[in-house]
Tab-separated table of C-alpha atoms in Angstrom:
chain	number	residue	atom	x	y	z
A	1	UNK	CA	-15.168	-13.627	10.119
A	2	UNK	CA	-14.998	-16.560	7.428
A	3	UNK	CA	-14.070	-20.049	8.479
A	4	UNK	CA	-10.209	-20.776	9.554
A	5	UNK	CA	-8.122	-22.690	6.854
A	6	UNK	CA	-6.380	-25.837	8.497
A	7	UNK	CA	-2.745	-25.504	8.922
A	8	UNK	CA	-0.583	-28.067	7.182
A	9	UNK	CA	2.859	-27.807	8.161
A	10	UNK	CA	5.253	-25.793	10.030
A	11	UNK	CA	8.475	-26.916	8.365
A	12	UNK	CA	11.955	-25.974	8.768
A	13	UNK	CA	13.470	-25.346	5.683
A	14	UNK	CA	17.285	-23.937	4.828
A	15	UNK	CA	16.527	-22.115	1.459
A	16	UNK	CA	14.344	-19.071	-0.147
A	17	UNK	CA	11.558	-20.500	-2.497
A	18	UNK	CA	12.921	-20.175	-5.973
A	19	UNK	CA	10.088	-17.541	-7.149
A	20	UNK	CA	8.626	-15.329	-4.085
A	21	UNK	CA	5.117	-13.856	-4.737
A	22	UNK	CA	4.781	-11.386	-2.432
A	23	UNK	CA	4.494	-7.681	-3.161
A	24	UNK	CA	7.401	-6.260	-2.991
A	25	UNK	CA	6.203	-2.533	-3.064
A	26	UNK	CA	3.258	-0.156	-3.236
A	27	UNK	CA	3.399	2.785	-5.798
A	28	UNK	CA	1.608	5.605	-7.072
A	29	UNK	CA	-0.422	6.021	-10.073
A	30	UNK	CA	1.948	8.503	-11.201
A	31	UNK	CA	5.782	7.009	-10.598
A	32	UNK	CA	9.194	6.208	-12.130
A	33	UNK	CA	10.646	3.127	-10.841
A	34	UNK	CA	14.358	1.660	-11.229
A	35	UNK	CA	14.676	-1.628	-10.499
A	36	UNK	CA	16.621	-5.066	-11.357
A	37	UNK	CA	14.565	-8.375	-12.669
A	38	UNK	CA	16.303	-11.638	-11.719
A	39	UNK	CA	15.897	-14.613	-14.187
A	40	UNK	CA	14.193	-16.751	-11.415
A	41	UNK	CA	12.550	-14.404	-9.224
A	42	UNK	CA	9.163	-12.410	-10.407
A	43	UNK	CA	8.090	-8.742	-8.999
A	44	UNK	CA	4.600	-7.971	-7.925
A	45	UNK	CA	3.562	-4.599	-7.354
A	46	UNK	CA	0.241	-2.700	-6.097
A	47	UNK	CA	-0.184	0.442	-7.790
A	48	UNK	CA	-2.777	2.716	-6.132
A	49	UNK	CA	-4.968	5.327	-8.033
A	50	UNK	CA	-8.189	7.450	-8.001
A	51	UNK	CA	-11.571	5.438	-8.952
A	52	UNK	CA	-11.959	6.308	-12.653
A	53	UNK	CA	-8.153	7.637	-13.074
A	54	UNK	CA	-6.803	6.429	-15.885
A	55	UNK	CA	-2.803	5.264	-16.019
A	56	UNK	CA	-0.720	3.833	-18.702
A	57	UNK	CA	2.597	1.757	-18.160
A	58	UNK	CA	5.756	1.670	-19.675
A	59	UNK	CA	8.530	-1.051	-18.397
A	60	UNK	CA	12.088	-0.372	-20.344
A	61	UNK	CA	14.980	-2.566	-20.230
A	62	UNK	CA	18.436	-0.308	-19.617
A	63	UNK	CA	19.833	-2.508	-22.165
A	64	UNK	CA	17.583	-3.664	-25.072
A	65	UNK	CA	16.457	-7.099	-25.007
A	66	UNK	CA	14.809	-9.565	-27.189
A	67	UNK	CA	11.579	-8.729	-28.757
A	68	UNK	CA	9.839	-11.243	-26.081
A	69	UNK	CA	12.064	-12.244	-22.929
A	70	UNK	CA	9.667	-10.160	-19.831
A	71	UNK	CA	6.136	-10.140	-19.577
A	72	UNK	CA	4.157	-7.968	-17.264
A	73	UNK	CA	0.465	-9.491	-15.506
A	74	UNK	CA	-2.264	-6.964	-14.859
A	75	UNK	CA	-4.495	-7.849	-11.888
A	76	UNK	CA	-7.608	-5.729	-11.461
A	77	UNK	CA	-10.836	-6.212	-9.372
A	78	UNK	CA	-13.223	-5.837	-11.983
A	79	UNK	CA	-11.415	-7.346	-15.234
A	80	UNK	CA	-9.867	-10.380	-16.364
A	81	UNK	CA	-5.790	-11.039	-15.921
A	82	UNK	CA	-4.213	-9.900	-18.958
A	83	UNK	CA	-0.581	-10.530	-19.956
A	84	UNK	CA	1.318	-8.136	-22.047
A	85	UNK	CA	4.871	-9.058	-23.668
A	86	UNK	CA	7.777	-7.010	-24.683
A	87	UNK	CA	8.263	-5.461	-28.072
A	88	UNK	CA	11.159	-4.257	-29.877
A	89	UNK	CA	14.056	-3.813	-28.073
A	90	UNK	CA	12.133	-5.722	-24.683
A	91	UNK	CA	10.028	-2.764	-24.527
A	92	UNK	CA	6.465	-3.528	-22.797
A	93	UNK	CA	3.481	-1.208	-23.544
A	94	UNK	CA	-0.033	-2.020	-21.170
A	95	UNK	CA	-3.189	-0.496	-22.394
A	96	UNK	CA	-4.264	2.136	-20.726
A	97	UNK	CA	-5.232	1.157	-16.944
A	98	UNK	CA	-8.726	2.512	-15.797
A	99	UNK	CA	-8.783	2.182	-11.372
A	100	UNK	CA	-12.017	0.822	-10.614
A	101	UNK	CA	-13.461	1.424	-6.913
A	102	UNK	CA	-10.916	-0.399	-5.300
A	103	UNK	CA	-8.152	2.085	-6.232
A	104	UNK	CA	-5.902	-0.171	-6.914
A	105	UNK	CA	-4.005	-2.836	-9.409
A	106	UNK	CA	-1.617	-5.123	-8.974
A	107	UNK	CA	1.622	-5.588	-11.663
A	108	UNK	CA	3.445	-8.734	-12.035
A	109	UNK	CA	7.132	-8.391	-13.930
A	110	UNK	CA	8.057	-11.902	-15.016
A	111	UNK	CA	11.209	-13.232	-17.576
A	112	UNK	CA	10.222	-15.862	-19.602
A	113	UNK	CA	13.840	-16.680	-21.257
A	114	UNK	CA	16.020	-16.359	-18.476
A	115	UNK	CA	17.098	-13.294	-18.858
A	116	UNK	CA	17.752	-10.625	-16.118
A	117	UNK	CA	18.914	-6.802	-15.898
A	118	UNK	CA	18.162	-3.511	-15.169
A	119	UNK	CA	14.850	-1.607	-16.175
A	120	UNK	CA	12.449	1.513	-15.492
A	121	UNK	CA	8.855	1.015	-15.024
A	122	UNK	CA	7.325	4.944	-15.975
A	123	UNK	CA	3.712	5.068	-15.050
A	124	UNK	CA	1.255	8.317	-16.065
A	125	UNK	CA	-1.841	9.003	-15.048
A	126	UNK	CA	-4.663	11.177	-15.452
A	127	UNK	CA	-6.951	12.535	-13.246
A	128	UNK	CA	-11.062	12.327	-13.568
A	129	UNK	CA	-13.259	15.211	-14.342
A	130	UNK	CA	-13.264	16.966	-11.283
A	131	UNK	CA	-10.856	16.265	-9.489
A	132	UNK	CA	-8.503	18.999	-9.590
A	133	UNK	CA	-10.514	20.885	-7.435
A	134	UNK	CA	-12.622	18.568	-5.435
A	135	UNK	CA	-15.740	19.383	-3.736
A	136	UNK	CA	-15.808	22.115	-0.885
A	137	UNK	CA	-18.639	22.595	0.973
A	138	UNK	CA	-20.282	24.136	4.233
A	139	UNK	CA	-21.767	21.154	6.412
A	140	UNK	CA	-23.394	21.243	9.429
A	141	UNK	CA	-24.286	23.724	12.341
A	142	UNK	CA	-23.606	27.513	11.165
A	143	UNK	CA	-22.646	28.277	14.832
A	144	UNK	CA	-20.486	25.285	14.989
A	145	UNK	CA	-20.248	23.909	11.444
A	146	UNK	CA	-16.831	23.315	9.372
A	147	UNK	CA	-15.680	22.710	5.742
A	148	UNK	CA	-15.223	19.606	4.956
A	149	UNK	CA	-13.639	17.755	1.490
A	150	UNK	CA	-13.811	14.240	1.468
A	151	UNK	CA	-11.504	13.720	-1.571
A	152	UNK	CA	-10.311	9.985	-2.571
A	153	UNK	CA	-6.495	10.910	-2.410
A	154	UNK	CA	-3.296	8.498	-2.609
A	155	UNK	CA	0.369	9.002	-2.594
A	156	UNK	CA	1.600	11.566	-5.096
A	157	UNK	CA	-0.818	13.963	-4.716
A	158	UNK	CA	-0.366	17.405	-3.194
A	159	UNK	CA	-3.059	18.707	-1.646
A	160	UNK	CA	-3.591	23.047	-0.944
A	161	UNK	CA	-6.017	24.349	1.138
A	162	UNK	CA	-6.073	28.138	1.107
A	163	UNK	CA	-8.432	29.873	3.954
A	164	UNK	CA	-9.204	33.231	4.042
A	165	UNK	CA	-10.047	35.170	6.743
A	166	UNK	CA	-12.438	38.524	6.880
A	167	UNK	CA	-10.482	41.576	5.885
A	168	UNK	CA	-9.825	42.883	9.084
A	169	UNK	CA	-8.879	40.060	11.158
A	170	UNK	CA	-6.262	39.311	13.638
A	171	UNK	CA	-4.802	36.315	14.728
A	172	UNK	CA	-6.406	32.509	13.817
A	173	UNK	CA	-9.516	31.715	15.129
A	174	UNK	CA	-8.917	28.437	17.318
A	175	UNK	CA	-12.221	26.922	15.901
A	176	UNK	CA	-11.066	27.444	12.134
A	177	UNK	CA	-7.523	25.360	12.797
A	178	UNK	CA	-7.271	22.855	10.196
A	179	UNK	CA	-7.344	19.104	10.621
A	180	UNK	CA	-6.273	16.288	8.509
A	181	UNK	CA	-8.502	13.471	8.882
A	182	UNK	CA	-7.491	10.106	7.659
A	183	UNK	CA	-9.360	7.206	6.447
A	184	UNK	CA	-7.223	3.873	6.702
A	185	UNK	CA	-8.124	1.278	3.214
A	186	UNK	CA	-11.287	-0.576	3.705
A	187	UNK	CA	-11.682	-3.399	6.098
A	188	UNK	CA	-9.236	-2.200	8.510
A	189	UNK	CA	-10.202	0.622	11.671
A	190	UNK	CA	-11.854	3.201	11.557
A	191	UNK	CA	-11.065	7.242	10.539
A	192	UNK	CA	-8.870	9.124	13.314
A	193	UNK	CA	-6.820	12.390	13.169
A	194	UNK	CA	-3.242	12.835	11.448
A	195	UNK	CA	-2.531	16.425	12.100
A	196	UNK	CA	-3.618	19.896	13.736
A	197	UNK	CA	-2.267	23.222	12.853
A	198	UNK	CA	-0.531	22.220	9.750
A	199	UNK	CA	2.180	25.015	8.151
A	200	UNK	CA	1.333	28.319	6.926
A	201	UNK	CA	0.821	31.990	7.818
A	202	UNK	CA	-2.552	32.433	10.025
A	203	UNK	CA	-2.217	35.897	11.191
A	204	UNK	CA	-4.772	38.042	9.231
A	205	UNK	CA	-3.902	36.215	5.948
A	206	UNK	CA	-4.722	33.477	3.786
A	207	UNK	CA	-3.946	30.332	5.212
A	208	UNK	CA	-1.440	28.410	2.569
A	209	UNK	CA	-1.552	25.094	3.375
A	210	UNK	CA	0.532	22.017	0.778
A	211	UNK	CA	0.120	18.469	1.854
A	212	UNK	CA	2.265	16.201	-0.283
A	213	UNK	CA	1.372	12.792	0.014
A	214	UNK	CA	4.411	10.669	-0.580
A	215	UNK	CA	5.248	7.184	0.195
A	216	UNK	CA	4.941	7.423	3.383
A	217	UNK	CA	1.316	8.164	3.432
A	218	UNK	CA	-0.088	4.824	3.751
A	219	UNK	CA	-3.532	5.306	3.502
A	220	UNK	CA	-6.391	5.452	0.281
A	221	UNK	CA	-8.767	8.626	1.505
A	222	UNK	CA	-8.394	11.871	3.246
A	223	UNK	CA	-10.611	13.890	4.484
A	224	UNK	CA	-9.989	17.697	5.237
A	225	UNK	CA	-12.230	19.649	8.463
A	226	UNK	CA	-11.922	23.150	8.698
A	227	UNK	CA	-13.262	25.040	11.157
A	228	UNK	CA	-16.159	27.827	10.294
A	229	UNK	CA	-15.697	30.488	12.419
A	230	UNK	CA	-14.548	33.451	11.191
A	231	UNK	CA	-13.599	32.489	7.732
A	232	UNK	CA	-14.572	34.521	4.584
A	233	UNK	CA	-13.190	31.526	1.859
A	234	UNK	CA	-11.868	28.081	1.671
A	235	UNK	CA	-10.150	26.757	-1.370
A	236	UNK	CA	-8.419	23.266	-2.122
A	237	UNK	CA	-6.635	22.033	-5.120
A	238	UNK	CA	-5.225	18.474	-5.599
A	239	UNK	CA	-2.303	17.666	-8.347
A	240	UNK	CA	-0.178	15.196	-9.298
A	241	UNK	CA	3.462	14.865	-9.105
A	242	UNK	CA	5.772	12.251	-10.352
A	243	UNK	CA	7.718	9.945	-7.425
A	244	UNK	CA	10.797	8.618	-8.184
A	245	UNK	CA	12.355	5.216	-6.490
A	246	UNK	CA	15.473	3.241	-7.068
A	247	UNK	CA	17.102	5.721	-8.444
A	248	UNK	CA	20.846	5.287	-7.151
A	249	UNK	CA	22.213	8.965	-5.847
A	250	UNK	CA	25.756	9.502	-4.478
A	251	UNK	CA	25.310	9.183	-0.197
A	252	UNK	CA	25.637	12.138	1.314
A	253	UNK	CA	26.145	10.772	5.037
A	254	UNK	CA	25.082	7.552	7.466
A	255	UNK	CA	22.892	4.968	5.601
A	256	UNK	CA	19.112	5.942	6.061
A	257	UNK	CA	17.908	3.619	9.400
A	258	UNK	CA	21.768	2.432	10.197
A	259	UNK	CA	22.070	1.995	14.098
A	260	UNK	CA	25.278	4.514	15.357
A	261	UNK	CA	25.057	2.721	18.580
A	262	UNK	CA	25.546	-1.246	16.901
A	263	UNK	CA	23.359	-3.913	17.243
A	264	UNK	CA	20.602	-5.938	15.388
A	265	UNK	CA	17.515	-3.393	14.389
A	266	UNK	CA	16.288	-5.346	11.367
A	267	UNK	CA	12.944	-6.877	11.493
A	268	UNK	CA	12.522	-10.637	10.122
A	269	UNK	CA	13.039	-10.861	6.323
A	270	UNK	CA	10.577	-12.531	4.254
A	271	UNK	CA	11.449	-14.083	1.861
A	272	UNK	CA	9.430	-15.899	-0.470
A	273	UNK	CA	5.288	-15.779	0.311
A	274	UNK	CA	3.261	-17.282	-2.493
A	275	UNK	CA	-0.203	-19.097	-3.198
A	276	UNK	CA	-0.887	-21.457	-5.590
A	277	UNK	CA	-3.322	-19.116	-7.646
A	278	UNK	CA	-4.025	-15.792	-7.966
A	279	UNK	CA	-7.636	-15.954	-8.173
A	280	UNK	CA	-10.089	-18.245	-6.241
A	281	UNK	CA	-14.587	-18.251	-5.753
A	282	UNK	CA	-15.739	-17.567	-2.514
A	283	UNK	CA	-15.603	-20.801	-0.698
A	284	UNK	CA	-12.645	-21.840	-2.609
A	285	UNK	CA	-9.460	-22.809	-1.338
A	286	UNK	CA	-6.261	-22.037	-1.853
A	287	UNK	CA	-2.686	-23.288	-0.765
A	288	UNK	CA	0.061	-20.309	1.183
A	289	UNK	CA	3.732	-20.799	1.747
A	290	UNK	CA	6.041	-18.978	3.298
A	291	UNK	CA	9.823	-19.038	4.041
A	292	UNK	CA	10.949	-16.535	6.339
A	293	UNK	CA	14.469	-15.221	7.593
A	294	UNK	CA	14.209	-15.253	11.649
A	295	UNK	CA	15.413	-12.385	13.547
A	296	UNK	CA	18.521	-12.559	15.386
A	297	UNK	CA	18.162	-13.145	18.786
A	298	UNK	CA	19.713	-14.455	22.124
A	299	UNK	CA	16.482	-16.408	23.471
A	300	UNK	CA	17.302	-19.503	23.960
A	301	UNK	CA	13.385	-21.260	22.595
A	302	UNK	CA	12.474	-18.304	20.499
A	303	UNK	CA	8.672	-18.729	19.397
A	304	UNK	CA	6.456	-16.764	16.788
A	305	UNK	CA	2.596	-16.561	16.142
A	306	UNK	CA	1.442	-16.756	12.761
A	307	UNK	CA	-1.676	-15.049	11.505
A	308	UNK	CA	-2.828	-15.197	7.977
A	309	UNK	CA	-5.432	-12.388	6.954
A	310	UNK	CA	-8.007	-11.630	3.918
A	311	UNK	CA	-7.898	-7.980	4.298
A	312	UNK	CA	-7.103	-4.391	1.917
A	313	UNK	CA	-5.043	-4.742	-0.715
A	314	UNK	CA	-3.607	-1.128	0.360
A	315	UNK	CA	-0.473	-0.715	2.661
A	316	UNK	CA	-1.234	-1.911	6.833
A	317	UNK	CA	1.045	-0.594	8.783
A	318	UNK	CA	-0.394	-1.038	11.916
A	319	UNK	CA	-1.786	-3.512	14.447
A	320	UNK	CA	-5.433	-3.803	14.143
A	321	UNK	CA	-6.590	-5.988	11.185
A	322	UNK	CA	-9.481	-6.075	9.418
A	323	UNK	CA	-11.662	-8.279	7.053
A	324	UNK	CA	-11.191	-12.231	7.648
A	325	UNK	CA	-8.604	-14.755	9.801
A	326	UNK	CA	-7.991	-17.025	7.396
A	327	UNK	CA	-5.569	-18.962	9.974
A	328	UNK	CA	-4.222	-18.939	12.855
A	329	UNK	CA	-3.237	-17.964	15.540
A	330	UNK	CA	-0.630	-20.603	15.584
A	331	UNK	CA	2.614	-20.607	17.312
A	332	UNK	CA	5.846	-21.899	16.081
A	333	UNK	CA	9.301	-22.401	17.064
A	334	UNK	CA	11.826	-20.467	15.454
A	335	UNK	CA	15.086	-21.996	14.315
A	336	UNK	CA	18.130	-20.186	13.693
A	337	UNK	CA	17.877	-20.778	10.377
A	338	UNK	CA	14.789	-19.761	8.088
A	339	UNK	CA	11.977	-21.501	8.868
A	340	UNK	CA	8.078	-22.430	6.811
A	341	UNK	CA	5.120	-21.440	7.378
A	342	UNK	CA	2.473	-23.277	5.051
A	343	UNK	CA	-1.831	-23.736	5.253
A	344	UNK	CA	-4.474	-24.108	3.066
A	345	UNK	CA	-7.248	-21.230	3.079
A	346	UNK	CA	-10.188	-21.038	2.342
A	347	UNK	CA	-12.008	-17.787	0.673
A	348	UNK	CA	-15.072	-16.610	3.040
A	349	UNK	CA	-18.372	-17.381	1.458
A	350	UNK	CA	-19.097	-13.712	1.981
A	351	UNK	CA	-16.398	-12.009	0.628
A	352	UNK	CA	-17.711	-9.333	-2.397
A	353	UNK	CA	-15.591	-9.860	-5.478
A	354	UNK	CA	-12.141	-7.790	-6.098
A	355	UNK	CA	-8.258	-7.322	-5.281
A	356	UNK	CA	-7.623	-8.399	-1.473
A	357	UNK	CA	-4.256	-8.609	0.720
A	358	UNK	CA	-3.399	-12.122	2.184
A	359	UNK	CA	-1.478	-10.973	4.784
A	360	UNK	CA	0.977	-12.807	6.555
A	361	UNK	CA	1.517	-11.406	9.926
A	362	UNK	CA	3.934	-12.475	12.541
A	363	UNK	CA	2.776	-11.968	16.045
A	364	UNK	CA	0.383	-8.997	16.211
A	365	UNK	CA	-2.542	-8.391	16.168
A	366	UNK	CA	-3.327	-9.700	19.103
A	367	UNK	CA	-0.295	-11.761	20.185
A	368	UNK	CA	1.973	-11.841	22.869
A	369	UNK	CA	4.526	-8.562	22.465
A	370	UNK	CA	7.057	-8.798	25.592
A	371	UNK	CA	9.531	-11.272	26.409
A	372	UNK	CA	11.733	-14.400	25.206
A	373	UNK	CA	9.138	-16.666	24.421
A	374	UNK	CA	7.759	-14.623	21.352
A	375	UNK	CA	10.551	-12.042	19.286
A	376	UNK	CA	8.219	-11.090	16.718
A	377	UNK	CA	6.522	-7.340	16.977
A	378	UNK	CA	4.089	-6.787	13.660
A	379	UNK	CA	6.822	-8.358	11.378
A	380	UNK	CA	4.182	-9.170	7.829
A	381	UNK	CA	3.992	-9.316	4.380
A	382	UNK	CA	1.389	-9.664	1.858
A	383	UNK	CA	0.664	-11.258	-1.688
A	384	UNK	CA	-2.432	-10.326	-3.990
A	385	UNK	CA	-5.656	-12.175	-4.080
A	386	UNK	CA	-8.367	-11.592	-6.591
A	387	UNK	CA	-11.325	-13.314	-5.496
A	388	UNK	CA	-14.278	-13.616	-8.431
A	389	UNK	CA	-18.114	-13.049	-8.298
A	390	UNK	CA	-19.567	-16.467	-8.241
């Protein structure tokens, strides 16, 4: 672990920052995304692709703009921050956007006149040799052995396995039963198992298996087992399809996560986390603040413990960190109001160059989870951190 940062201040403080910094979503390589820019407040995005895919970007104002009023920042782990400005009508084009091995880059929609509206950010990609039909392969024991493909997937990819079994064959052989194997971003846990016996037809007939990796699989590899008992073929194909977000669609019922029985479900709101670069040499510091929304409670001295984390630029959605505590664990008290969190931190000597998380997280891991004194379950956010080679 690198050296904690000293903690400066725990102030309270009645207002948002004017310009937050944190990312406000993660997105595929392949994606159409309606959104709305405000004059004051910029949008960072990770985008997360193949190593070697190749994506260009397209950010459209609804209603044409000036030739320059938005720019767009490309962070990437192995090239310099470049800054690309709208065109005729506001349009911005990037040059196309090779992933290196990190799998990811970060986006960074900014106005520069004070304009706002309405826009769609399109993003295509292509695929590297190969990978439309990765890599399948017997490993291992023959007695005991399995299949295994151990593609580098992300969200918006489907992924088909189709096993055959011999020509006269009944029922699924319980060693052959398919498991999805999943390997969290790097610096955080370790693999573990997602799924057994996913859909299809098993009885004497090829096995059709579609895994469509949306959103909500929050993860940067996959790895697929499959039993080798009794099989006679195994085939896998990965595509692409487009996700769509923002959208607006007429509702069709109850508001996705609304609460029929009342009461407050809604986690703490961040809202503004920032540092005062985005790039830093290991060894280097560099200054965090945070405002943050509390969550509504009856406690009468309501507490939380801040920890700030160097760790995967990828989606962590759950409790055990990796990489480096940058600071912390601290506790705080929690006014009703929003309240500060602010430290200075200092980048690891050891820390290999590229795109990190500094992650913000608000009692876990590691923390105190059950009563009063401490309301905060694995609330976090996270803002983008490219550290250089020295």
């Amino acid at each position: 672990m690198g050296r904690i940062g000293e903690v400066m201040a725990c102030l309270a403080l009645m207002a948002p920052a004017a310009a937050a910094q944190m990312v406000n979503q993660w997105l595929p390589a392949r994606v159409e995304l309606h959104s709305v820019l405000a004059a004051d407040v910029p949008q960072l995005r990770v985008i997360e692709g193949l190593p070697g895919e190749l994506m260009t970007v397209r950010v459209v104002p609804k209603v044409p703009g000036p030739a320059v009023g938005w720019a767009v920042d490309l962070l990437q782990d192995d090239d310099p921050t470049k800054t690309f400005l709208g065109g005729p009508g506001g349009v911005i084009e990037l040059d196309p956007v090779p992933f290196g091995s990190g799998g990811a880059v970060a986006l960074r929609l900014r106005s520069l006149d004070g304009s706002s509206g309405k826009y769609v950010l399109r993003a295509h990609s292509k695929l590297p040799a190969g990978w439309s039909h990765p890599w399948v392969g017997f490993v291992g024991d023959p007695e005991i052995g399995f299949y295994q493909t151990a593609a580098a997937l992300r969200p918006g990819l489907t992924l088909r396995l189709r096993a055959s079994l011999p020509h006269k064959a009944q029922g699924w052989p319980q060693a052959s039963v398919p498991e999805l194997l999943v390997t969290p971003p790097a610096l955080v846990d370790s693999p573990y198992a997602s799924g057994f016996s996913l859909p299809g037809t098993v009885s004497g007939k090829p096995y059709p298996d579609l895994v469509k990796l949306d959103a909500s699989f929050e993860f940067s590899q996959v790895q697929l087992e499959v039993g080798a008992g009794g099989l006679s073929s195994v085939h896998v194909r990965v595509h692409s399809h487009k996700t769509v977000l923002g959208k607006v669609k007429k509702p069709s019922g109850p508001a996705a996560g609304a609460n029929p029985g009342g009461g407050d479900l809604n986690p703490p709101t961040f809202a503004s986390l920032q540092l005062d670069a985005d790039e830093a040499l290991p060894g280097e510091s560099v200054h965090l603040a945070a405002v943050v929304h509390p969550k509504a409670t009856t406690c009468p001295e309501p507490t939380a413990t801040v920890r700030v984390w160097l760790s995967s630029i990828h989606p962590i959605d759950w409790d055990g960190f990796g990489g480096w505590l940058l600071a912390g664990p601290v506790e705080v008290s929690v006014p009703p109001t929003s309240f500060g969190f602010e430290a200075d931190l200092q980048v690891p000597a050891d820390v290999p160059p590229g795109l990190y998380g500094v992650w913000l997280v608000l009692d876990e891991p590691g923390g105190p989870i059950f009563g009063c004194d401490n309301i905060y379950h694995g609330g976090r956010a996270a803002t983008v951190l490219k550290v250089r080679a020295p």
